[in-house]
CSV table of C-alpha atoms in Angstrom, one decimal:
chain,number,residue,atom,x,y,z
A,1,MET,CA,50.0,61.0,119.6
A,2,LYS,CA,50.3,58.5,116.7
A,3,GLU,CA,50.0,54.8,116.8
A,4,ASN,CA,53.7,54.1,116.3
A,5,ASP,CA,54.5,56.3,119.3
A,6,PHE,CA,53.4,53.5,121.5
A,7,ILE,CA,56.1,51.0,120.5
A,8,TYR,CA,58.9,50.5,123.1
A,9,GLU,CA,61.7,47.9,123.2
A,10,SER,CA,64.0,47.0,126.0
A,11,ASN,CA,66.7,44.6,126.9
A,12,GLN,CA,66.6,45.3,130.7
A,13,LEU,CA,65.2,42.2,132.4
A,14,ILE,CA,63.9,42.1,136.0
A,15,ASP,CA,61.4,40.1,138.1
A,16,GLY,CA,58.7,41.8,140.0
A,17,LYS,CA,55.0,42.2,141.0
A,18,VAL,CA,52.5,45.0,140.3
A,19,LYS,CA,48.9,45.5,141.3
A,20,TRP,CA,46.3,48.0,140.0
A,21,ILE,CA,42.5,48.5,140.4
A,22,ALA,CA,40.5,49.9,137.6
A,23,PRO,CA,36.8,50.9,137.6
A,24,SER,CA,34.1,50.0,135.2
A,25,ASN,CA,32.3,52.8,133.4
A,26,ILE,CA,28.8,53.5,132.1
A,27,ALA,CA,28.5,55.1,128.6
A,28,LEU,CA,26.1,58.0,128.3
A,29,VAL,CA,26.5,58.2,124.5
A,30,LYS,CA,27.0,54.7,123.4
A,31,TYR,CA,29.6,53.2,121.0
A,32,TRP,CA,28.1,50.6,118.7
A,33,GLY,CA,29.9,49.4,115.7
A,34,LYS,CA,33.6,49.2,114.6
A,35,LYS,CA,35.5,50.5,111.6
A,36,SER,CA,38.3,48.0,112.1
A,37,VAL,CA,40.0,46.2,114.9
A,38,GLN,CA,38.8,48.0,118.1
A,39,LEU,CA,38.3,51.3,116.4
A,40,PRO,CA,34.8,52.9,116.9
A,41,GLU,CA,32.4,54.0,114.3
A,42,ASN,CA,31.2,56.8,116.5
A,43,PRO,CA,32.6,58.7,119.6
A,44,SER,CA,31.3,57.8,123.0
A,45,ILE,CA,31.3,59.5,126.4
A,46,SER,CA,31.0,57.8,129.8
A,47,PHE,CA,30.9,58.3,133.6
A,48,THR,CA,33.8,56.5,135.2
A,49,LEU,CA,32.5,54.6,138.2
A,50,SER,CA,34.1,54.5,141.7
A,51,ASP,CA,33.3,51.2,143.5
A,52,CYS,CA,32.7,48.7,140.8
A,53,VAL,CA,36.3,47.7,140.1
A,54,THR,CA,38.6,44.9,139.1
A,55,GLU,CA,41.8,44.4,141.0
A,56,THR,CA,44.6,42.8,139.0
A,57,GLU,CA,47.9,41.6,140.2
A,58,VAL,CA,50.7,40.6,137.7
A,59,ILE,CA,53.7,38.7,139.0
A,60,TYR,CA,56.3,38.5,136.3
A,61,PHE,CA,59.5,36.4,135.8
A,62,THR,CA,62.2,36.7,133.2
A,63,LYS,CA,62.5,33.8,130.8
A,64,LYS,CA,65.9,32.4,129.8
A,65,ARG,CA,64.9,32.1,126.2
A,66,LYS,CA,62.9,34.6,124.2
A,67,LYS,CA,59.9,33.2,122.4
A,68,GLU,CA,57.6,34.9,119.9
A,69,PHE,CA,54.6,34.4,122.1
A,70,VAL,CA,53.5,35.4,125.6
A,71,ASP,CA,53.6,32.9,128.5
A,72,PHE,CA,50.9,33.5,131.1
A,73,ASP,CA,48.6,31.8,133.6
A,74,TYR,CA,45.4,33.4,134.6
A,75,LEU,CA,43.3,33.0,137.8
A,76,PHE,CA,40.0,34.8,138.4
A,77,GLU,CA,39.2,35.0,142.1
A,78,GLY,CA,41.7,32.3,142.8
A,79,ASN,CA,40.4,29.8,140.2
A,80,PRO,CA,41.4,29.0,136.6
A,81,LYS,CA,38.9,30.4,134.1
A,82,LYS,CA,39.6,28.8,130.7
A,83,GLU,CA,37.0,30.8,129.0
A,84,PHE,CA,39.0,34.0,129.9
A,85,ASP,CA,42.3,32.5,128.7
A,86,SER,CA,41.4,32.9,125.0
A,87,LYS,CA,40.4,36.6,125.5
A,88,ILE,CA,43.7,37.4,127.3
A,89,GLU,CA,45.7,35.5,124.6
A,90,LEU,CA,43.9,37.5,121.9
A,91,PHE,CA,44.7,40.7,123.9
A,92,PHE,CA,48.4,39.8,124.0
A,93,LYS,CA,48.5,39.1,120.3
A,94,ARG,CA,46.9,42.5,119.6
A,95,ILE,CA,49.3,44.5,121.9
A,96,TYR,CA,52.5,42.5,121.1
A,97,LYS,CA,53.6,45.1,118.5
A,98,TYR,CA,53.4,47.9,121.1
A,99,VAL,CA,54.9,46.0,124.0
A,100,PRO,CA,57.4,43.6,122.4
A,101,TRP,CA,59.3,43.3,125.7
A,102,VAL,CA,56.5,41.0,127.0
A,103,ARG,CA,58.1,38.0,125.2
A,104,ASN,CA,60.9,38.2,127.8
A,105,PHE,CA,58.6,37.3,130.7
A,106,TYR,CA,56.2,34.7,132.1
A,107,PHE,CA,53.2,36.4,133.7
A,108,GLN,CA,51.1,35.1,136.6
A,109,ILE,CA,47.8,37.1,136.4
A,110,ASN,CA,45.4,37.2,139.3
A,111,SER,CA,42.2,39.2,139.2
A,112,LYS,CA,39.0,39.7,141.1
A,113,ASN,CA,36.0,41.9,140.9
A,114,SER,CA,34.2,43.9,143.6
A,115,PHE,CA,30.9,43.1,141.8
A,116,PRO,CA,29.2,40.0,140.5
A,117,HIS,CA,30.0,38.8,136.9
A,118,SER,CA,27.1,39.2,134.5
A,119,SER,CA,25.6,42.0,136.6
A,120,GLY,CA,25.2,44.6,133.9
A,121,ILE,CA,28.5,46.2,134.8
A,122,ALA,CA,31.2,46.2,132.1
A,123,SER,CA,33.7,43.8,133.7
A,124,SER,CA,35.7,43.5,130.5
A,125,ALA,CA,36.3,47.3,130.7
A,126,SER,CA,37.6,47.2,134.3
A,127,SER,CA,39.6,43.9,133.8
A,128,MET,CA,41.3,44.9,130.6
A,129,ALA,CA,42.1,48.4,132.0
A,130,SER,CA,43.6,47.0,135.2
A,131,LEU,CA,45.7,44.5,133.3
A,132,SER,CA,46.9,47.1,130.8
A,133,LEU,CA,47.9,49.4,133.7
A,134,CYS,CA,49.9,46.6,135.3
A,135,LEU,CA,51.7,46.1,132.0
A,136,MET,CA,52.4,49.8,131.7
A,137,ASP,CA,53.7,49.8,135.2
A,138,ILE,CA,56.2,47.1,134.2
A,139,GLU,CA,57.1,49.1,131.1
A,140,LYS,CA,57.7,52.2,133.2
A,141,SER,CA,60.1,50.2,135.4
A,142,LEU,CA,62.0,49.5,132.1
A,143,PHE,CA,61.8,53.1,131.0
A,144,PRO,CA,61.8,55.3,134.1
A,145,LYS,CA,61.7,58.6,132.3
A,146,MET,CA,58.2,57.8,130.9
A,147,LYS,CA,55.9,60.8,131.3
A,148,LEU,CA,52.5,60.5,133.1
A,149,ASP,CA,50.5,61.6,130.0
A,150,TYR,CA,52.2,59.0,127.9
A,151,PHE,CA,51.6,56.3,130.6
A,152,ASN,CA,47.9,57.1,130.8
A,153,ASN,CA,47.4,57.4,127.1
A,154,LYS,CA,49.2,54.2,126.3
A,155,ALA,CA,47.3,52.4,129.1
A,156,SER,CA,44.1,53.5,127.4
A,157,PHE,CA,45.4,52.5,124.0
A,158,LEU,CA,46.3,49.0,125.2
A,159,SER,CA,43.0,48.6,127.1
A,160,ARG,CA,41.1,49.4,123.9
A,161,LEU,CA,42.7,46.4,122.2
A,162,GLY,CA,41.2,44.2,124.9
A,163,SER,CA,37.8,45.9,125.1
A,164,GLY,CA,36.8,49.1,123.4
A,165,SER,CA,35.0,50.5,126.5
A,166,ALA,CA,38.1,49.7,128.6
A,167,SER,CA,39.8,52.7,127.1
A,168,ARG,CA,37.4,54.9,129.1
A,169,SER,CA,38.3,53.2,132.4
A,170,ILE,CA,41.7,54.7,133.0
A,171,LYS,CA,40.8,58.3,134.1
A,172,GLY,CA,37.7,60.1,135.4
A,173,PRO,CA,35.2,61.4,136.1
A,174,ILE,CA,34.1,61.7,132.4
A,175,CYS,CA,36.0,60.3,129.4
A,176,ILE,CA,35.5,60.5,125.7
A,177,TRP,CA,36.7,57.8,123.2
A,178,GLY,CA,36.5,58.4,119.5
A,179,SER,CA,37.4,61.2,117.2
A,180,SER,CA,35.1,64.2,117.3
A,181,PRO,CA,35.5,67.7,116.0
A,182,LEU,CA,34.0,68.9,119.2
A,183,LEU,CA,37.0,67.9,121.3
A,184,LYS,CA,40.4,68.9,120.0
A,185,ASN,CA,42.5,66.0,121.4
A,186,SER,CA,39.9,63.3,120.9
A,187,ASN,CA,40.8,60.3,118.8
A,188,ASP,CA,39.9,56.7,118.0
A,189,TYR,CA,43.0,55.1,119.6
A,190,TYR,CA,42.6,56.1,123.2
A,191,ALA,CA,40.2,57.9,125.5
A,192,VAL,CA,40.7,61.4,126.8
A,193,GLU,CA,39.3,63.2,129.8
A,194,PHE,CA,36.3,65.4,129.1
A,195,GLY,CA,38.0,68.5,130.7
A,196,ARG,CA,37.9,70.8,133.7
A,197,ASN,CA,34.6,72.5,133.0
A,198,ILE,CA,32.3,69.8,134.3
A,199,HIS,CA,29.3,71.2,136.3
A,200,ASP,CA,29.6,70.3,140.0
A,201,VAL,CA,26.3,68.3,140.0
A,202,PHE,CA,27.9,65.7,137.7
A,203,LYS,CA,31.1,65.3,139.7
A,204,SER,CA,29.2,63.3,142.4
A,205,TYR,CA,26.5,61.7,140.3
A,206,ARG,CA,25.1,58.4,141.6
A,207,ASP,CA,24.7,55.2,139.6
A,208,THR,CA,22.6,52.4,141.1
A,209,ILE,CA,22.6,49.2,139.1
A,210,LEU,CA,19.4,47.1,139.2
A,211,ILE,CA,20.1,43.4,138.6
A,212,ILE,CA,17.2,42.4,136.5
A,213,ASP,CA,18.8,39.2,135.2
A,214,ASP,CA,22.2,37.7,136.1
A,215,LYS,CA,22.5,35.1,133.3
A,216,LYS,CA,25.2,35.3,130.6
A,217,LYS,CA,24.0,37.1,127.5
A,218,LYS,CA,23.0,35.0,124.5
A,219,ILE,CA,24.6,37.5,122.1
A,220,SER,CA,28.0,39.0,123.0
A,221,SER,CA,28.8,42.7,122.5
A,222,SER,CA,31.4,41.7,119.9
A,223,MET,CA,28.7,40.0,117.8
A,224,GLY,CA,26.5,43.0,118.2
A,225,HIS,CA,29.2,45.3,116.9
A,226,GLU,CA,29.7,43.0,113.9
A,227,LEU,CA,26.1,43.2,113.0
A,228,MET,CA,26.3,47.0,112.6
A,229,LYS,CA,28.4,46.6,109.5
A,230,ASN,CA,25.4,46.0,107.3
A,231,HIS,CA,22.8,47.6,109.5
A,232,PRO,CA,20.3,49.7,107.6
A,233,PHE,CA,20.5,52.4,110.2
A,234,SER,CA,24.3,52.5,110.7
A,235,ASN,CA,24.9,55.8,108.9
A,236,GLN,CA,22.0,57.5,110.7
A,237,ARG,CA,23.3,56.1,114.0
A,238,ILE,CA,26.7,57.8,113.4
A,239,ILE,CA,24.9,61.1,112.8
A,240,GLN,CA,22.7,60.7,115.8
A,241,SER,CA,25.5,59.8,118.2
A,242,ASN,CA,27.6,62.8,117.1
A,243,LYS,CA,24.6,65.1,117.6
A,244,ASN,CA,23.9,63.7,121.0
A,245,LEU,CA,27.5,64.0,122.0
A,246,ASP,CA,27.4,67.7,121.0
A,247,SER,CA,24.3,68.3,123.1
A,248,LEU,CA,25.6,66.3,126.1
A,249,MET,CA,29.0,68.1,126.2
A,250,HIS,CA,27.1,71.4,126.6
A,251,ILE,CA,24.8,69.8,129.2
A,252,LEU,CA,27.7,68.5,131.3
A,253,LYS,CA,29.1,72.0,131.5
A,254,THR,CA,25.8,73.8,132.3
A,255,GLY,CA,24.2,71.2,134.7
A,256,ASP,CA,21.0,71.0,132.6
A,257,LEU,CA,19.4,67.9,134.2
A,258,GLU,CA,16.4,67.8,132.0
A,259,GLY,CA,18.5,67.8,128.9
A,260,PHE,CA,20.8,65.2,130.5
A,261,ILE,CA,17.8,62.8,131.1
A,262,LYS,CA,16.5,63.2,127.5
A,263,ILE,CA,19.9,62.4,125.9
A,264,VAL,CA,20.9,59.6,128.2
A,265,GLU,CA,17.6,57.7,127.9
A,266,LEU,CA,17.4,58.3,124.1
A,267,GLU,CA,20.9,56.8,123.8
A,268,ALA,CA,19.9,53.7,125.9
A,269,LEU,CA,16.8,53.0,123.9
A,270,SER,CA,18.5,53.7,120.5
A,271,LEU,CA,21.2,51.1,121.4
A,272,HIS,CA,18.6,48.4,122.0
A,273,ALA,CA,16.5,49.5,119.0
A,274,LEU,CA,19.7,48.9,116.9
A,275,MET,CA,19.9,45.3,118.3
A,276,MET,CA,16.2,44.7,117.5
A,277,THR,CA,16.5,45.9,113.9
A,278,SER,CA,19.8,44.1,113.0
A,279,ASN,CA,19.9,41.0,110.9
A,280,PRO,CA,19.6,38.7,112.6
A,281,SER,CA,17.7,40.6,115.2
A,282,TYR,CA,17.9,39.9,118.9
A,283,ILE,CA,16.4,41.2,122.2
A,284,LEU,CA,18.5,41.5,125.4
A,285,ILE,CA,16.0,43.4,127.6
A,286,LYS,CA,13.6,41.5,129.7
A,287,PRO,CA,9.9,42.1,130.5
A,288,GLU,CA,11.0,43.2,134.0
A,289,THR,CA,13.3,45.8,132.3
A,290,LEU,CA,10.4,47.4,130.6
A,291,TYR,CA,8.3,47.3,133.7
A,292,VAL,CA,11.0,49.0,135.8
A,293,ILE,CA,11.6,51.6,133.1
A,294,ASN,CA,7.9,52.6,133.2
A,295,LYS,CA,8.0,52.8,137.0
A,296,ILE,CA,11.1,55.1,136.8
A,297,ILE,CA,9.3,57.4,134.3
A,298,ASP,CA,6.2,57.5,136.4
A,299,PHE,CA,8.2,58.3,139.5
A,300,ARG,CA,10.1,61.1,137.8
A,301,GLU,CA,6.9,62.7,136.5
A,302,ILE,CA,5.0,62.5,139.8
A,303,THR,CA,7.8,63.5,142.2
A,304,LYS,CA,9.9,65.7,139.8
A,305,THR,CA,13.0,63.8,140.9
A,306,PRO,CA,15.7,64.1,138.2
A,307,ILE,CA,16.3,60.4,137.9
A,308,CYS,CA,17.0,58.6,134.6
A,309,PHE,CA,18.0,55.2,133.3
A,310,THR,CA,20.5,53.8,130.9
A,311,LEU,CA,21.4,50.4,129.7
A,312,ASP,CA,24.4,48.6,128.4
A,313,ALA,CA,24.1,45.7,126.0
A,314,GLY,CA,22.0,43.7,128.4
A,315,PRO,CA,18.8,43.8,130.6
A,316,ASN,CA,20.1,45.4,133.7
A,317,LEU,CA,19.3,49.1,134.4
A,318,HIS,CA,21.6,51.8,135.6
A,319,LEU,CA,19.7,54.5,137.6
A,320,LEU,CA,21.5,57.9,137.3
A,321,TYR,CA,20.7,60.8,139.7
A,322,PRO,CA,22.3,63.7,141.6
A,323,GLU,CA,23.8,62.9,145.0
A,324,ASN,CA,21.4,65.1,146.9
A,325,PHE,CA,18.5,62.9,145.8
A,326,SER,CA,20.1,59.6,147.1
A,327,SER,CA,17.8,59.0,150.0
A,328,LYS,CA,14.7,59.7,148.0
A,329,VAL,CA,15.8,57.4,145.2
A,330,LEU,CA,16.8,54.6,147.6
A,331,ASP,CA,13.4,54.7,149.2
A,332,PHE,CA,11.8,54.4,145.8
A,333,ILE,CA,14.0,51.4,144.9
A,334,ASN,CA,13.2,49.6,148.2
A,335,SER,CA,9.5,50.3,148.0
A,336,GLU,CA,8.8,49.9,144.2
A,337,LEU,CA,11.7,48.3,142.3
A,338,ILE,CA,13.5,45.8,144.5
A,339,ASP,CA,11.0,43.0,144.0
A,340,HIS,CA,11.7,43.2,140.3
A,341,CYS,CA,15.4,42.7,140.7
A,342,LYS,CA,16.9,39.2,140.6
A,343,ASN,CA,17.2,38.0,144.2
A,344,ARG,CA,16.3,41.6,145.2
A,345,LYS,CA,19.9,42.7,144.3
A,346,PHE,CA,21.1,46.1,143.3
A,347,ILE,CA,24.5,47.8,143.5
A,348,LEU,CA,25.3,51.3,144.7
A,349,ASP,CA,28.0,53.2,142.9
A,350,LYS,CA,28.9,56.8,141.9
A,351,VAL,CA,31.1,58.8,139.6
A,352,GLY,CA,34.8,58.2,140.3
A,353,GLU,CA,38.3,59.5,139.4
A,354,GLY,CA,39.7,56.5,137.7
A,355,ALA,CA,42.2,53.7,138.2
A,356,LYS,CA,44.9,53.6,140.9
A,357,LYS,CA,47.9,51.5,141.9
A,358,ILE,CA,47.7,49.6,145.2
């Protein structure tokens, strides 16, 4: 599908209410750097999560007079969040071309997370995905003949304009965002499902998030992406990510856990190496992050447990492991790692199937 395929107009005006939940996701091959507005420099692939979700309700009312801007009020967990208003306003400005009917409505947006903010989980991904799905649900009521593939693709397309990683939070269990010659229907505008040939071990993979630090990041992901424009290693990073994606796509089909561990950890460390070598440079990992990483590696080598770590753009660790090793890994967390977590907190999650209407 092309960009212009996502533009709909309607004169049918109704009031109503919709509610969706969308999960976060954890990238295995990371996207870092943008070509233009919300278009990735390199393809990425992620596990869709199951329990770390954002629930968004949109109540919409028709306006008597059309305006060339979008009217909305936003509540997060029942309270106004002015710092979020600017993000949503920018989102509406970006998507206006593709959903021009929004000017006909006033929106009351209510959202809440099943996980703490600043916990190392991509809340922007789940929140923008759930909001986009609500808008697509409204659009579908205006255009009832809309097909499911179009609905999902456009939801991903709109989500991307709010948060790049949000494009991967519509479907599951594994999604790819970014054009790659390795996957026929992949593109930069919306994410696509990896396919039907996923090895069974990855369909129930576990993700336990260790909360090393719960403070707001000093450098936002948007600023980090911007610093990649003149990064001395940007071209090499594009080559590396495509090579790792190629390897990982094969691994996800064969169930090669040793290969999976190598690629996933390499990607996590490469992401943070890019931050440390940008200009200006910055460090988001904490001393406890490095300590826990070494404990994970030692545990894996001693016990032969196929556990690995990854990181988003922050200090908190995602432990990835097969379902049948859950009890062993939880014993390890409780005996060796929990004292290094902020307030002894960690979050249990697993690979999921994507967003759903409620």
